[in-house]
PDB file of C-alpha atoms in Angstrom:
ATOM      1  CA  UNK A   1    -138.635  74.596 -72.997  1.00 53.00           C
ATOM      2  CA  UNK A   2    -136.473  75.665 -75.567  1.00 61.00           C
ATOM      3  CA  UNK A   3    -136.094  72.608 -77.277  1.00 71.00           C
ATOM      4  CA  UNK A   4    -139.678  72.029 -78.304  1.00 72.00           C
ATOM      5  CA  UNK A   5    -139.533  75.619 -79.239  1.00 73.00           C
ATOM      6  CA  UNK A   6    -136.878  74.884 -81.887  1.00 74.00           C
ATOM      7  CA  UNK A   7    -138.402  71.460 -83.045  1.00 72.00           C
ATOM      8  CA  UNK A   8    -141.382  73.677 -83.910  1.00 70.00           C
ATOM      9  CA  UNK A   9    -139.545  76.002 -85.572  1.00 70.00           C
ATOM     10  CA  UNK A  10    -137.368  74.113 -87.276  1.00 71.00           C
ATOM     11  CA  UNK A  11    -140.878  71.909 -88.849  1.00 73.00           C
ATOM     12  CA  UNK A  12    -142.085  75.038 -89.835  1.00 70.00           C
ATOM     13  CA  UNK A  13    -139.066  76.498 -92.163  1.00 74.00           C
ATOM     14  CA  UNK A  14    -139.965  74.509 -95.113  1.00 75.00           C
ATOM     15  CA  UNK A  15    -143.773  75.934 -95.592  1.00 79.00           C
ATOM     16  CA  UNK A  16    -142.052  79.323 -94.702  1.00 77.00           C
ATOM     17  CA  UNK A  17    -139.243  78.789 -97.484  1.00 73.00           C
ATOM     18  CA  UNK A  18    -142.224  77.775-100.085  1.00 76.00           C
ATOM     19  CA  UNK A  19    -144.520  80.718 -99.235  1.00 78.00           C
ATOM     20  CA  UNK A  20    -141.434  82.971 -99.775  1.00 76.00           C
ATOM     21  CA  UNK A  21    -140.471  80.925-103.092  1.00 71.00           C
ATOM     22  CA  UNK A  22    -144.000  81.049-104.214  1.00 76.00           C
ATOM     23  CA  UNK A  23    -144.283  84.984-103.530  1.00 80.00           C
ATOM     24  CA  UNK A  24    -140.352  85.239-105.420  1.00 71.00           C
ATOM     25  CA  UNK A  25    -142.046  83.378-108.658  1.00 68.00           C
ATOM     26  CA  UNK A  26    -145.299  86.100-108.365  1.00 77.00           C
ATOM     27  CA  UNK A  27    -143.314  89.219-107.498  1.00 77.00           C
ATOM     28  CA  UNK A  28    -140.162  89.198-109.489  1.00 73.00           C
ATOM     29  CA  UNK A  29    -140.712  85.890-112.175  1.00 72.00           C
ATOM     30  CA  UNK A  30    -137.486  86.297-114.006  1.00 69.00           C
ATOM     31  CA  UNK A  31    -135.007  86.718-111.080  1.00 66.00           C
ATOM     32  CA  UNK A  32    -136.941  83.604-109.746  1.00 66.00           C
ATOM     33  CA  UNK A  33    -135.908  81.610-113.368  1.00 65.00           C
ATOM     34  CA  UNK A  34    -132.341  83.230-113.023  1.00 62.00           C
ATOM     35  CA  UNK A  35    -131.575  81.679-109.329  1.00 66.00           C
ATOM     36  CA  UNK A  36    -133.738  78.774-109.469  1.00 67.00           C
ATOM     37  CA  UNK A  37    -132.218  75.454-109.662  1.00 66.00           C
ATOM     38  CA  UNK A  38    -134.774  73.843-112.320  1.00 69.00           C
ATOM     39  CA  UNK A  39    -133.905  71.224-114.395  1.00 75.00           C
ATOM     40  CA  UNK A  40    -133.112  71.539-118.121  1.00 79.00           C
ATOM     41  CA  UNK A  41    -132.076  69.550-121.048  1.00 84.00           C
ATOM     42  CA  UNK A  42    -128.866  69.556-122.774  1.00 86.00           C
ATOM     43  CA  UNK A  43    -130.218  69.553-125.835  1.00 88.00           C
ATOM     44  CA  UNK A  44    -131.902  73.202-124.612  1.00 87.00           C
ATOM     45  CA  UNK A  45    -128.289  74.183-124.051  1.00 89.00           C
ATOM     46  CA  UNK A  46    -127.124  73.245-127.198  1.00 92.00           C
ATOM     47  CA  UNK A  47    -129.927  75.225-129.193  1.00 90.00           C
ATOM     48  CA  UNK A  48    -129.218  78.202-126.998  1.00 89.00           C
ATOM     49  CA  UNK A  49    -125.243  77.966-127.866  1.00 92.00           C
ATOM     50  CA  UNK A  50    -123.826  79.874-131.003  1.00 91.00           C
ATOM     51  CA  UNK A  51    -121.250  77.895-132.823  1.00 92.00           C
ATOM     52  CA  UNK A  52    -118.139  79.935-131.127  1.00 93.00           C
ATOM     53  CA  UNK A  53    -119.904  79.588-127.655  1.00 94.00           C
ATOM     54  CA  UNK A  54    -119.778  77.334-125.157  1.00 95.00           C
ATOM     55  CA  UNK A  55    -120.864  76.244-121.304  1.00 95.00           C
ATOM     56  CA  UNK A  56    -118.109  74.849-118.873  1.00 96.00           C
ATOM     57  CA  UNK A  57    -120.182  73.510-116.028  1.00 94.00           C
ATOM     58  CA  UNK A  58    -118.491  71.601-112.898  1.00 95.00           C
ATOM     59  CA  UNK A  59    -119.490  68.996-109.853  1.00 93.00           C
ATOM     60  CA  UNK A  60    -117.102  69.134-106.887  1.00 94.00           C
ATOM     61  CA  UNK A  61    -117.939  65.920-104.324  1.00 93.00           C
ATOM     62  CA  UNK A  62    -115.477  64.156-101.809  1.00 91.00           C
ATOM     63  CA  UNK A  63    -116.343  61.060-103.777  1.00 92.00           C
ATOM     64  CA  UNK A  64    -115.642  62.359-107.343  1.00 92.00           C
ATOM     65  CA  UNK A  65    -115.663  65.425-109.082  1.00 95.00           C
ATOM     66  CA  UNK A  66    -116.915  65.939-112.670  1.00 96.00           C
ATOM     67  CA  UNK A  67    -116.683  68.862-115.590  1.00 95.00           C
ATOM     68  CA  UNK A  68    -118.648  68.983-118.858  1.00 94.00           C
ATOM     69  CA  UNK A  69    -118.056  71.119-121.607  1.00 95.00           C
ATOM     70  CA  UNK A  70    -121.318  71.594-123.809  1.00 95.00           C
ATOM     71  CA  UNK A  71    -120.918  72.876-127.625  1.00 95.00           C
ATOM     72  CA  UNK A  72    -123.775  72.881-130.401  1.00 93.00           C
ATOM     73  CA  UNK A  73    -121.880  70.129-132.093  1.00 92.00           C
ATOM     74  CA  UNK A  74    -122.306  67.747-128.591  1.00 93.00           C
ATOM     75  CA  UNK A  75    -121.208  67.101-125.266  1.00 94.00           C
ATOM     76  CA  UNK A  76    -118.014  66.141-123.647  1.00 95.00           C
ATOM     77  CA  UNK A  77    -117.412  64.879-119.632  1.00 94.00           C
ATOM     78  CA  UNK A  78    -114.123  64.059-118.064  1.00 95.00           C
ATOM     79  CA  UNK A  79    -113.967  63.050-114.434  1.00 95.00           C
ATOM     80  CA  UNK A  80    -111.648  65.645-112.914  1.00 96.00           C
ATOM     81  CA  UNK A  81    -108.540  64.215-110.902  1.00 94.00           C
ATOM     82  CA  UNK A  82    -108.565  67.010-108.564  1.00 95.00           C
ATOM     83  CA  UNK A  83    -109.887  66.144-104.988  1.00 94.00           C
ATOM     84  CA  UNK A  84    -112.358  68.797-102.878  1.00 93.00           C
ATOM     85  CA  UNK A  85    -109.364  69.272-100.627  1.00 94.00           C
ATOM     86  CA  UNK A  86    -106.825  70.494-103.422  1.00 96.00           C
ATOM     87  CA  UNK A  87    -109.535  72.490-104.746  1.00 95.00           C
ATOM     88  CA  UNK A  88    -110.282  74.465-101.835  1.00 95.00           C
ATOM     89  CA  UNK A  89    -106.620  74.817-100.787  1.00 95.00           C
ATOM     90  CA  UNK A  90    -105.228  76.536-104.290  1.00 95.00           C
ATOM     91  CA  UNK A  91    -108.762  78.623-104.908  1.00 94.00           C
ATOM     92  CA  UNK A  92    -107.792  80.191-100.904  1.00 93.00           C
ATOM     93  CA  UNK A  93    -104.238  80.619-101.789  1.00 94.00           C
ATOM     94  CA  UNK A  94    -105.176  82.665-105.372  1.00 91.00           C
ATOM     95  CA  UNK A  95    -107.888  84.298-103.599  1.00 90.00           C
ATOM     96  CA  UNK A  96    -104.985  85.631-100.682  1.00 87.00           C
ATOM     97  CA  UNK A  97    -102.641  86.519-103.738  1.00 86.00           C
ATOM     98  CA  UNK A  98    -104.555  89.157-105.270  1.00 82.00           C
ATOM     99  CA  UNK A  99    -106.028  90.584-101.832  1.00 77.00           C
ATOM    100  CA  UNK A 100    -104.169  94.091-100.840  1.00 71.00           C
ATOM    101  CA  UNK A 101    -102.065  94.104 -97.879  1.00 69.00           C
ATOM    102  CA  UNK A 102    -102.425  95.903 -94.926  1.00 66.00           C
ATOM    103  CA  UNK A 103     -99.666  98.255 -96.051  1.00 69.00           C
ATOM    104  CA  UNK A 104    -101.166  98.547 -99.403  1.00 66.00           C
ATOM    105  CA  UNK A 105     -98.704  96.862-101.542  1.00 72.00           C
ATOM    106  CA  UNK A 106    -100.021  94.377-104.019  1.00 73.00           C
ATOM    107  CA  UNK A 107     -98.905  90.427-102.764  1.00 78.00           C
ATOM    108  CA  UNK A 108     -96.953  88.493-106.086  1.00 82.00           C
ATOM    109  CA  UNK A 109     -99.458  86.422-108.195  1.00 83.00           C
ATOM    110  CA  UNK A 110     -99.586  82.925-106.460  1.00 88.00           C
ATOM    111  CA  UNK A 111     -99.174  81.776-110.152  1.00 87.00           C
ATOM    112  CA  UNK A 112     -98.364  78.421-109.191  1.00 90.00           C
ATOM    113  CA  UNK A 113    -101.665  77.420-107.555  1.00 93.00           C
ATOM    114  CA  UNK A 114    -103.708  79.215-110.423  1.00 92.00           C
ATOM    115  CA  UNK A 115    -101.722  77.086-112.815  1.00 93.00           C
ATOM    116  CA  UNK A 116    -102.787  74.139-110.784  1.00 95.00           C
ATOM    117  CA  UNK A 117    -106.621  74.929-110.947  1.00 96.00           C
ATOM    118  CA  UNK A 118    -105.677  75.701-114.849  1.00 95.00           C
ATOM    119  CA  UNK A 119    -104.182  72.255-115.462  1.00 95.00           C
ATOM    120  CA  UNK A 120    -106.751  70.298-113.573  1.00 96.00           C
ATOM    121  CA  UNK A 121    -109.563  72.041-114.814  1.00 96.00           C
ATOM    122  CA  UNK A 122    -109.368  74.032-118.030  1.00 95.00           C
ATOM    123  CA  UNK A 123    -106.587  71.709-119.749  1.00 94.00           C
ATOM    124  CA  UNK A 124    -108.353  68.669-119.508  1.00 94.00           C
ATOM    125  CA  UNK A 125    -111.044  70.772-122.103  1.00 94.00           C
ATOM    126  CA  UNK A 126    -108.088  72.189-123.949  1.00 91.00           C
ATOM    127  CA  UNK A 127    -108.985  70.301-127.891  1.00 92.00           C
ATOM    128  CA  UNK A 128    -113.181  71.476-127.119  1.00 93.00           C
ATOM    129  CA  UNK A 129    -112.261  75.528-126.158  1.00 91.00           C
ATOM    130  CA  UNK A 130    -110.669  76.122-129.607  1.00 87.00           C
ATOM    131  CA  UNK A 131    -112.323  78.484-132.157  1.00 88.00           C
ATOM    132  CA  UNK A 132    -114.094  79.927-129.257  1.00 90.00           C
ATOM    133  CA  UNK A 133    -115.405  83.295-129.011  1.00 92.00           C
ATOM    134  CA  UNK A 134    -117.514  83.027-125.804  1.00 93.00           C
ATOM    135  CA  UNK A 135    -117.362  81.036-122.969  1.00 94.00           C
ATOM    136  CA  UNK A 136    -120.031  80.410-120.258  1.00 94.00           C
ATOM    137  CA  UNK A 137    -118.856  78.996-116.711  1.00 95.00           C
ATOM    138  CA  UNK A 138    -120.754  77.693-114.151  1.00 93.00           C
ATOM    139  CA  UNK A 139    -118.936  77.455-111.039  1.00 90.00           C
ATOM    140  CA  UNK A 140    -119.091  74.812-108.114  1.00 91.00           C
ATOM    141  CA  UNK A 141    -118.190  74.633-104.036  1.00 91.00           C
ATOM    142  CA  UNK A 142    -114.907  76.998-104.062  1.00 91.00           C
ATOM    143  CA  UNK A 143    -114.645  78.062-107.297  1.00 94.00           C
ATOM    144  CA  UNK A 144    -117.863  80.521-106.813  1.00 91.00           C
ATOM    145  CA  UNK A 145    -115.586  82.924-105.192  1.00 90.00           C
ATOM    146  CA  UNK A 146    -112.741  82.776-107.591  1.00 92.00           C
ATOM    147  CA  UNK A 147    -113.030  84.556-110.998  1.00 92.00           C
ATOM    148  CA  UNK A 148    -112.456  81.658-113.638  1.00 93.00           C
ATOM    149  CA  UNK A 149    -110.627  84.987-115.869  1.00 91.00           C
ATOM    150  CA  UNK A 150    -108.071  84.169-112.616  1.00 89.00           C
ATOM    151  CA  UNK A 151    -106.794  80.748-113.697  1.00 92.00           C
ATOM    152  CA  UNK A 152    -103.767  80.631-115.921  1.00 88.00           C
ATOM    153  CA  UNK A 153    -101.280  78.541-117.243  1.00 83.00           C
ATOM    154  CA  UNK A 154     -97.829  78.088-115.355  1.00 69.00           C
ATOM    155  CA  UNK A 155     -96.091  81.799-115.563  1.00 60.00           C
ATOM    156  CA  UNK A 156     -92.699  80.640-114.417  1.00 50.00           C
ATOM    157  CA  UNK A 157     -90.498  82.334-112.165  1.00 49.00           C
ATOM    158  CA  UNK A 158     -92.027  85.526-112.833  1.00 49.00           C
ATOM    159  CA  UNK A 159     -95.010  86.560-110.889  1.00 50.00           C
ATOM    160  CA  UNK A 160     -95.954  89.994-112.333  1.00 60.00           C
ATOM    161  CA  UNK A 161     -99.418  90.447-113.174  1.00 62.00           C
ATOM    162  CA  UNK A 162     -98.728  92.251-116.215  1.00 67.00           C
ATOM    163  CA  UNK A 163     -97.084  88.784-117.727  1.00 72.00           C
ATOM    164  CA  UNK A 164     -99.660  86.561-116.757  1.00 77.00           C
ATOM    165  CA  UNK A 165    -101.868  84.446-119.495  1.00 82.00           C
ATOM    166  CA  UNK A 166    -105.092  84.882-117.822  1.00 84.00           C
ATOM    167  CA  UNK A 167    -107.499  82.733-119.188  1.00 89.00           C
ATOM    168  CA  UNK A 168    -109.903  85.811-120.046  1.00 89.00           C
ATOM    169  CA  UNK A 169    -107.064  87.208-122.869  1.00 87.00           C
ATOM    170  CA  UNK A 170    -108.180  83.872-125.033  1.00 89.00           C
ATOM    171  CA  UNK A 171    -111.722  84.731-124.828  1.00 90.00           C
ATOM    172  CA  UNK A 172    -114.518  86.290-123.295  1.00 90.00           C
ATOM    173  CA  UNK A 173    -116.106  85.087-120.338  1.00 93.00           C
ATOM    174  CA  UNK A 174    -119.320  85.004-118.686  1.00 91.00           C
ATOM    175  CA  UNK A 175    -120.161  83.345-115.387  1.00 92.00           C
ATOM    176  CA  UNK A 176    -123.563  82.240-114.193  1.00 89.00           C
ATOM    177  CA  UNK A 177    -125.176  80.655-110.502  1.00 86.00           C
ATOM    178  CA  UNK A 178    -126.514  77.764-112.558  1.00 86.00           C
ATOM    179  CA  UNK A 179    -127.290  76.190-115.868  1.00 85.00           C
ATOM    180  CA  UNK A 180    -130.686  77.022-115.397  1.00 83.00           C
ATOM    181  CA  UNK A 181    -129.750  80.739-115.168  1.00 84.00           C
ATOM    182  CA  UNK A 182    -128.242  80.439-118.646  1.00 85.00           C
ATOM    183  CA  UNK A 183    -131.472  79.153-120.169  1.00 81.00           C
ATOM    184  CA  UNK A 184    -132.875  82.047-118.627  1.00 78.00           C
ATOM    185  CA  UNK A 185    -130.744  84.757-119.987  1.00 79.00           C
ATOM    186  CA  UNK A 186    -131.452  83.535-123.512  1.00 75.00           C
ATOM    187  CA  UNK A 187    -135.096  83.788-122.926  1.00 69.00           C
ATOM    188  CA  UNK A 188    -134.446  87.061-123.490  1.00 59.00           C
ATOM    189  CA  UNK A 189    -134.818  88.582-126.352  1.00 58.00           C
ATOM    190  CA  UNK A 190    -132.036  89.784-128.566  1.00 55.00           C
ATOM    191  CA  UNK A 191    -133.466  93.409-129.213  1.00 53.00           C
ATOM    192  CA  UNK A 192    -134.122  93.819-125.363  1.00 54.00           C
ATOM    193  CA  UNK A 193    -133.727  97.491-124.298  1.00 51.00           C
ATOM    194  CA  UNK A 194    -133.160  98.252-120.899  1.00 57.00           C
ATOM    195  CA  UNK A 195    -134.350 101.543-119.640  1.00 67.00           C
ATOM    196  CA  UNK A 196    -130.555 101.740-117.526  1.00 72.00           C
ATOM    197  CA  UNK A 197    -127.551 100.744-119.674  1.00 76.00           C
ATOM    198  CA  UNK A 198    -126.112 101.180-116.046  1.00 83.00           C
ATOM    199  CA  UNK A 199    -127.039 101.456-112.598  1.00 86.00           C
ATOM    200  CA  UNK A 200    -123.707 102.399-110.340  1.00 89.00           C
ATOM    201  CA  UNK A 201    -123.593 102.377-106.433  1.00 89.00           C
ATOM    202  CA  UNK A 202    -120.623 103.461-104.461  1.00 88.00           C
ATOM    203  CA  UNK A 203    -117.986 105.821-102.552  1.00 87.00           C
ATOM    204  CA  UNK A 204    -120.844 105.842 -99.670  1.00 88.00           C
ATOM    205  CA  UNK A 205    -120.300 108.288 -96.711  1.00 86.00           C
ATOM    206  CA  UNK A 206    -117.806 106.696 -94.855  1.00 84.00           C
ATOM    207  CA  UNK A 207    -116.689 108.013 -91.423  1.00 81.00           C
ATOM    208  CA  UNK A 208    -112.861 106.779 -91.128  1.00 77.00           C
ATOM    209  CA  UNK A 209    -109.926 108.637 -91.551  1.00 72.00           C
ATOM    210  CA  UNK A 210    -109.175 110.090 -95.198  1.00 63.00           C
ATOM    211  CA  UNK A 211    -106.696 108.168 -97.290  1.00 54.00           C
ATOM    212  CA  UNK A 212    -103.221 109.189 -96.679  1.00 52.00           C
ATOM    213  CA  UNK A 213    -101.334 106.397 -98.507  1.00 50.00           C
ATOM    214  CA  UNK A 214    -102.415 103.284 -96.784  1.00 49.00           C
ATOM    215  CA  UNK A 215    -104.629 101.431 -99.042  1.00 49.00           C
ATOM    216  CA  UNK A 216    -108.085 100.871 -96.486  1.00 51.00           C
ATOM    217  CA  UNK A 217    -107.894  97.250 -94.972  1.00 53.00           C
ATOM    218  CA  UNK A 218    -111.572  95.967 -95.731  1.00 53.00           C
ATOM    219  CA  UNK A 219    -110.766  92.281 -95.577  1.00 53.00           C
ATOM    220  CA  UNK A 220    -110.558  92.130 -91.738  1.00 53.00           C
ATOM    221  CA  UNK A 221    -114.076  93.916 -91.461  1.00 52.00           C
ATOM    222  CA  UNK A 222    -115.546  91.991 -94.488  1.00 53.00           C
ATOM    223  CA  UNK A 223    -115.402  88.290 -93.306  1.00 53.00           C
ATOM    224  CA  UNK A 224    -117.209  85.683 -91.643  1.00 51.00           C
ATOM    225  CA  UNK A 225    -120.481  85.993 -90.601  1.00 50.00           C
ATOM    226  CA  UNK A 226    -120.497  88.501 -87.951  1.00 58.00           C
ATOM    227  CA  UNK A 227    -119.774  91.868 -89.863  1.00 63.00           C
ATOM    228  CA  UNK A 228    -121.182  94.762 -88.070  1.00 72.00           C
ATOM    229  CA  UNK A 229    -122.775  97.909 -90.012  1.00 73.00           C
ATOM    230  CA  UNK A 230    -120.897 100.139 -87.838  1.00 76.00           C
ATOM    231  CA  UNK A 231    -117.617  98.839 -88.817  1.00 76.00           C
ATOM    232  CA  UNK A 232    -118.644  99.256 -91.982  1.00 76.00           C
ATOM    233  CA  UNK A 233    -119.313 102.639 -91.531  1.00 78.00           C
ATOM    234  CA  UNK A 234    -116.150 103.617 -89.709  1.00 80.00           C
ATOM    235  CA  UNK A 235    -113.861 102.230 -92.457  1.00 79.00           C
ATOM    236  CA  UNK A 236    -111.911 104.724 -94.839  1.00 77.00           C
ATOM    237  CA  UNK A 237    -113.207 105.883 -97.735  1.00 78.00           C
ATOM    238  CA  UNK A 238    -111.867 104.355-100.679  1.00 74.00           C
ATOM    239  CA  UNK A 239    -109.595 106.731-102.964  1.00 72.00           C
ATOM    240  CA  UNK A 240    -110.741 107.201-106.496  1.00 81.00           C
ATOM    241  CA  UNK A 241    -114.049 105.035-106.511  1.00 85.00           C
ATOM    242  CA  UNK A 242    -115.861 108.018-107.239  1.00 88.00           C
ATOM    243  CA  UNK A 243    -114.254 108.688-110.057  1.00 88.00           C
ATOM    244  CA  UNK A 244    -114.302 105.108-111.185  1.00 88.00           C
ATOM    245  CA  UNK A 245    -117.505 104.562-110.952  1.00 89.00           C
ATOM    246  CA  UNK A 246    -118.443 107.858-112.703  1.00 90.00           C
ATOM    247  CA  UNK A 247    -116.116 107.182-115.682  1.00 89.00           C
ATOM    248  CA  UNK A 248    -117.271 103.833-115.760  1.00 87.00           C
ATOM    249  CA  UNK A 249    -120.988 105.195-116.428  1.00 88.00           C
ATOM    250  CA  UNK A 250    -119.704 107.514-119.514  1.00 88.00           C
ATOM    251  CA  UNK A 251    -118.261 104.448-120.858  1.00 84.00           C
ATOM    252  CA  UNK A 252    -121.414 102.165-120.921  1.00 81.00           C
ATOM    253  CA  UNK A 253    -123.499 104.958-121.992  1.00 83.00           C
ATOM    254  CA  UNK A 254    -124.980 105.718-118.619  1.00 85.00           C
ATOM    255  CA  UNK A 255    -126.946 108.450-117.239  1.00 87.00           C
ATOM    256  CA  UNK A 256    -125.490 110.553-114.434  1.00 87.00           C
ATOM    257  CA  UNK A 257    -128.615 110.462-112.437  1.00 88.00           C
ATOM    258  CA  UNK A 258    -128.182 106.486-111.829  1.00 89.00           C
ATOM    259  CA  UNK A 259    -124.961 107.171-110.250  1.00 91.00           C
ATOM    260  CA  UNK A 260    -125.112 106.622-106.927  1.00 90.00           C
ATOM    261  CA  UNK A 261    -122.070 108.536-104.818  1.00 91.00           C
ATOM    262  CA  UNK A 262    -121.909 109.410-101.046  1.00 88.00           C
ATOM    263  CA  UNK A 263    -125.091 110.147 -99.084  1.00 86.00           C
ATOM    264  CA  UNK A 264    -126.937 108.587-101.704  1.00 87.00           C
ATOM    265  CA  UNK A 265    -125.090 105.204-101.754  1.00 83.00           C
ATOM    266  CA  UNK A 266    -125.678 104.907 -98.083  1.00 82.00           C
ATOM    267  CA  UNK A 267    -128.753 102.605 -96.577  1.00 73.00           C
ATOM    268  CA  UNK A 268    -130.554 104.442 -93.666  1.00 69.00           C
ATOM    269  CA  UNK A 269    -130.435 102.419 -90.366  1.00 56.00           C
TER     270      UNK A 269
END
């Protein structure tokens, strides 16, 4: 029946997920180190860390939630007073605030639950990020799909974008899947050349209507789990990505031929 069926399949997903690991690790090594979850020293961090750097690591959990801020000079934790519930609430609620509306206007800044996130997370870190010239954050749970550059101190009444004290105007910021993935990246050499400064992929053949004013509404089409390649296909094109991406390659030094644009940013069936 089908129950057996799934029993068996279900005891045979973990030799399947090490054959596929193990073939990962012999096929493409240093993506492997990059998402891997291996464990590593803090003392490995610390020699890897310049003296303006540091790495902002969390732990969300229903039963406590931690964040450590690591520095060549040592290490500092502070259990965080924010529960999983308040997290997940005010990372949905910025996440809403800077998604386009159907009509195409821009929603105001939900500054007051990016302040929150700011307070609860960044502040209590506040004496350990001066003199900093790099950061390095490694997200947890909800804040993987929230930009840490989004959180910001309390803006006030206002809610323009334009006034807002992102986090990313005090310094740059660089976020990573894990800590491993950081030990990783400074494996690297410092000299490394890469044979494509940039590689840029967009504005694919789309088969919607053309832009007229109404900014395309992706968001419906883009969530959950069910999204369908011919909804994707049927969407709008978007206005100017073309020219985005293009200027973006001038300005990294790219070469025209890794620019990707219509037909040839489109996946065959």
């Amino acid at each position: 029946g089908e129950a057996p069926q799934l029993a068996m399949q279900r005891a045979l997903l973990p030799s399947e997920l090490t054959e596929r690991r193990r073939k990962m690790f012999e096929q493409y090594p240093k993506y492997f180190e990059f998402t891997a979850s291996s464990p590593i020293t803090m003392d490995v961090v610390q020699s890897q860390l310049g003296p303006d750097e540091a790495l902002l690591a969390f732990y969300f959990d229903a039963r406590g939630s931690y964040g450590w801020i690591v520095r060549r000079e040592g290490i500092y934790v502070n259990r965080l007073r924010i529960s999983l519930d308040e997290l997940r609430t005010a990372v949905k609620r910025v996440r809403e605030s800077v998604s386009i509306a159907a009509d195409g206007s821009m929603k105001p800044f939900d500054s007051e639950a990016a302040a929150f996130l700011h307070t609860q997370l960044i502040t209590p870190f506040r004496d350990k990020l001066r003199d900093l010239h790099h950061l390095t954050f490694i997200a947890d749970d909800a804040m993987r799909i929230l930009p840490a550059a989004l959180l910001a101190p309390q803006l006030g009444e206002s809610s323009s974008a334009r006034r807002v004290d992102w986090l990313i105007r005090h310094f740059p910021i660089s976020e990573l899947p894990s800590i491993s993935a950081f030990r990783a990246v400074h494996r690297l050499p410092a000299n490394t050349l890469w044979e494509r400064p940039f590689t840029g992929i967009g504005a694919p053949t789309l088969r919607g209507p053309t832009y007229a004013g109404v900014a395309p509404n992706f968001g419906s089409k883009l969530r959950g789990a069910g999204v369908r390649l011919e909804d994707i296909r049927s969407m709008q094109p978007l206005p100017d990505a073309a020219m985005e991406l293009t200027a973006m390659a001038k300005d990294l030094h790219g070469n025209p031929s890794d620019v990707l644009l219509g037909s040839g940013a489109n996946e065959p069936a």
